[in-house]
Amino acid sequence: MAANVQKTSSLGKVLVTGGCGFLGHHIVKLIVERHPATQVSVLDLRTELNRNSNTNVSYHNCDITSVGAVQQIFSKIQPDVVIHTAGANLIAKNEVHYKVNVDGTKNLLAAAEKTGVKVFVYTSSASVIYNPKTELINADESWPLVMGKDQPEYYTHTKAIAEKAVLEANRGETGMLTCAIRPAGIFGEGDVQTLPKMVSAYQKGQNKFQVGSNNNLFDFSYVGNIAHGHLLAVQALLHTQKMMPTIPLDTEKVDGEAFFITNGQPVYFWDFARAVYHEAGDTLPLSSVWKMSQGLMYLIGAILEWLFWILGKTPNLTRQQVKYSCMTRYYSIKKAEKRLGYQPIVNLEEGVRRGVKYILQEEQKGKDKKDQ
Amino acid sequence: MIKATELLYYLVHPQELRQIIQWKTWHNPVHERDESKESATLKRCFFFLDMTSRSFSAVIKELHPELLVPVCLFYLVLRGLDTVEDDMTIPLEKKEPILRNFQDILEQDGWTFTENGPNEKDRQLLIEFNVVIEEFKKIKPAYQDIIKDITKRMGNGMADYCKNAEHNINGVNTIKDYELYCHYVAGLVGEGCTRLFVEGNLANPALLKRPELMESMGQLLQQVNIIRDVKEDWDDGRAFWPREIWSKHVDNFEDLFKPEYKQQALNCSSEMIVTALERADDCLYYLAGLKEQSVFNFCAIPQSMAIATLNTCFQNHNLFKKVVKITKGEACELMTESTQNLRMVCDIFRRYSRKIHHKNNPHDPSFLRISVACGKIEQFIESIFPSQPQPRTTEEKKLTAAEEARIKESAEEAKREMMFLMLAVGLTLFLITIVMFIVAWAAGARFDIAWVQLKSQLGSFFGSSSSTADVTKHVEL
């Protein structure tokens, strides 16, 4: 139980893969703030971006798909804890997805076991239980993974395989403990997916439109909460590790388990978008918003896709986007609350404020540079 | 009795009239009080119940016989206490000891109080308070103890509130003060009722282990009253909205009622409403712990009314001009639905929270908080009544190669058949079109002119440069 876990000044030697990425650098930041005596080693393909200035953080360029490089760095650092957030870019090719997400994760697991790592936390994705045919209404961890033919998103397929590999490595020969964190809809400072798309939709004037009934709840999670969830998992596993060989009760077990981590505040999809628009400067009254039915927009999306396909481009409006914005997709975080003692530390309002402010500041910086 | 305006209203809202008729015709009380066995003093108590409460007397009178009298007396005792507290004509020195010792008064045979101001509407209850005391002595000691304990705590809370001069000058300061006030006047009622239900073995004892649930039951009702009555209270010289909330929107409380501060007033009311709305899921949780139908109705009806009232107050500027109320038809519909089961009440909560969500203004400072509160209600309802079956594991539906091939083959065949069908339809339509064109042409239609016109019209519609060229051509024709 996380409630028993005391605030420790050090988590030991922690290795964060993808520590220069969006989520990774927030995790590094939180470790430095909360457990300042921790030795953090960041592994990333490139380590110029999102660097933490703290002297306890070191940066190592490393391609996790290379067995030799990974082995070498693990024997050098001898980490106690591995937080594996590195993943392939969403728009990468299928082979890259497989190589990074599956082979990369397996390389890390092998190296970790060889060097006596105690705790291994993997960043999975909430989409691993998503199947395009059904909505997710308050879904929990008892839902099965959706992979292979049932999973049209190859990226998600590889994340699911990797998660399975990580959880199967739990309590292996070396006694390493593992668990998986499944975040849903991460946003925040430095995010490249969620908020920038919404802000640019507003800037293009798309705030005048809205598709569907807007009764569909959706999980958006502030990145700081996801980082918090990872650290709670690390603490819980370190605690279990100390108690070895005593095995915790099934209802309290963290090792070998997956956890959904969200803001615990599902909101109506368009409400979140409208809150982002507002934060970015929108003043359009709700009565002036065109509300269009899902069916009509789906048809328009199909026609646009077809026309743009002839031109060899992708339109602004696609059927997938229409579907996505009309779909109910939210999770129950009861398991994380109970077993990790997880509670979001930043609420949705504050998260949106921080995330949009960051985007607008970056834009301003870009403009200032141009003006010079 | 019926006003002409009301008659007119129901003529244009037959749906609501239907709800009223349905409630009056079909509602059967779960239990009915047996007047023949009642003493004269008890009859007088029920008379006072009718006199002092319109909304609660009906549900109280349908309660299980075990709790009918205790709850009725509980209500009258608290009403008596409230009548002393409310009366601004009684000096504090006189008021304070009565409030603080009201639980002892319940044991003083023949105690009455005649010093209420002439305008206090429930003063008659205190003039004849001896009948309440007489009946109170007859109920089970366990019930007496519960009522006395709550009376003591509420009386002291009220006395503290009255004594605090700041409240009298500035009204309520912080949200914490506001919730504390609601705790004394309503949260404690929730506790008292719950203890009575459990003592009477009509509710799950586990409810007592989750005190925040019964607290929320009282808080929601009281907060909704405070929100709805803002104008009436202000006209009486009282303000219960906490400064911590209204000062974010206006500088002076009275500005809320000025037309030039309309938007600020609406934003302020939104914040008040969301503070209440965030309690709604607790209330549903509480209702899930009630076993007996009449107790369920007793608790569920006011809650449904409260959430509907929140919806009526939300984004409604009339709140600051007059008393806003749900219509009688809506009230009857809610009563019909709230006297069935938890599922129906959950449906009411979801329906009204969605109504609130659809009126939510993106530029209101509480926008996202309201959206989250509505989402929380929906998620809670899903947690007790899941609308989605849990999917089976993918391993279970692994198919053999032969089955897979068969499915694939039949899918292909269906596709082929579809193609032929589409082709046949397309061909038929094409032939019909050709025939029609030929007939039209034979009858003298000029397709050449139609074509040029069509082109020019399309051209001007898209505003392209080619349209001018088309127009010149048209002129040459």
GROMACS .gro file of C-alpha atoms in nm, chain A residues 62 66-77 107 110-112 114-115:
model
   19
   62CYS     CA    1   2.170   0.557  -2.658
   66SER     CA    2   2.097  -0.178  -3.008
   67VAL     CA    3   2.163  -0.473  -2.775
   68GLY     CA    4   2.529  -0.390  -2.727
   69ALA     CA    5   2.478  -0.023  -2.647
   70VAL     CA    6   2.208  -0.100  -2.393
   71GLN     CA    7   2.415  -0.370  -2.220
   72GLN     CA    8   2.713  -0.140  -2.202
   73ILE     CA    9   2.530   0.149  -2.049
   74PHE     CA   10   2.350  -0.073  -1.796
   75SER     CA   11   2.676  -0.224  -1.673
   76LYS     CA   12   2.821   0.124  -1.642
   77ILE     CA   13   2.530   0.277  -1.449
  107ASN     CA   14   1.659  -0.542  -2.479
  110ALA     CA   15   1.733  -0.844  -2.057
  111ALA     CA   16   1.996  -0.587  -1.962
  112ALA     CA   17   1.804  -0.495  -1.645
  114LYS     CA   18   2.157  -0.904  -1.602
  115THR     CA   19   2.263  -0.603  -1.398
   0.00000   0.00000   0.00000
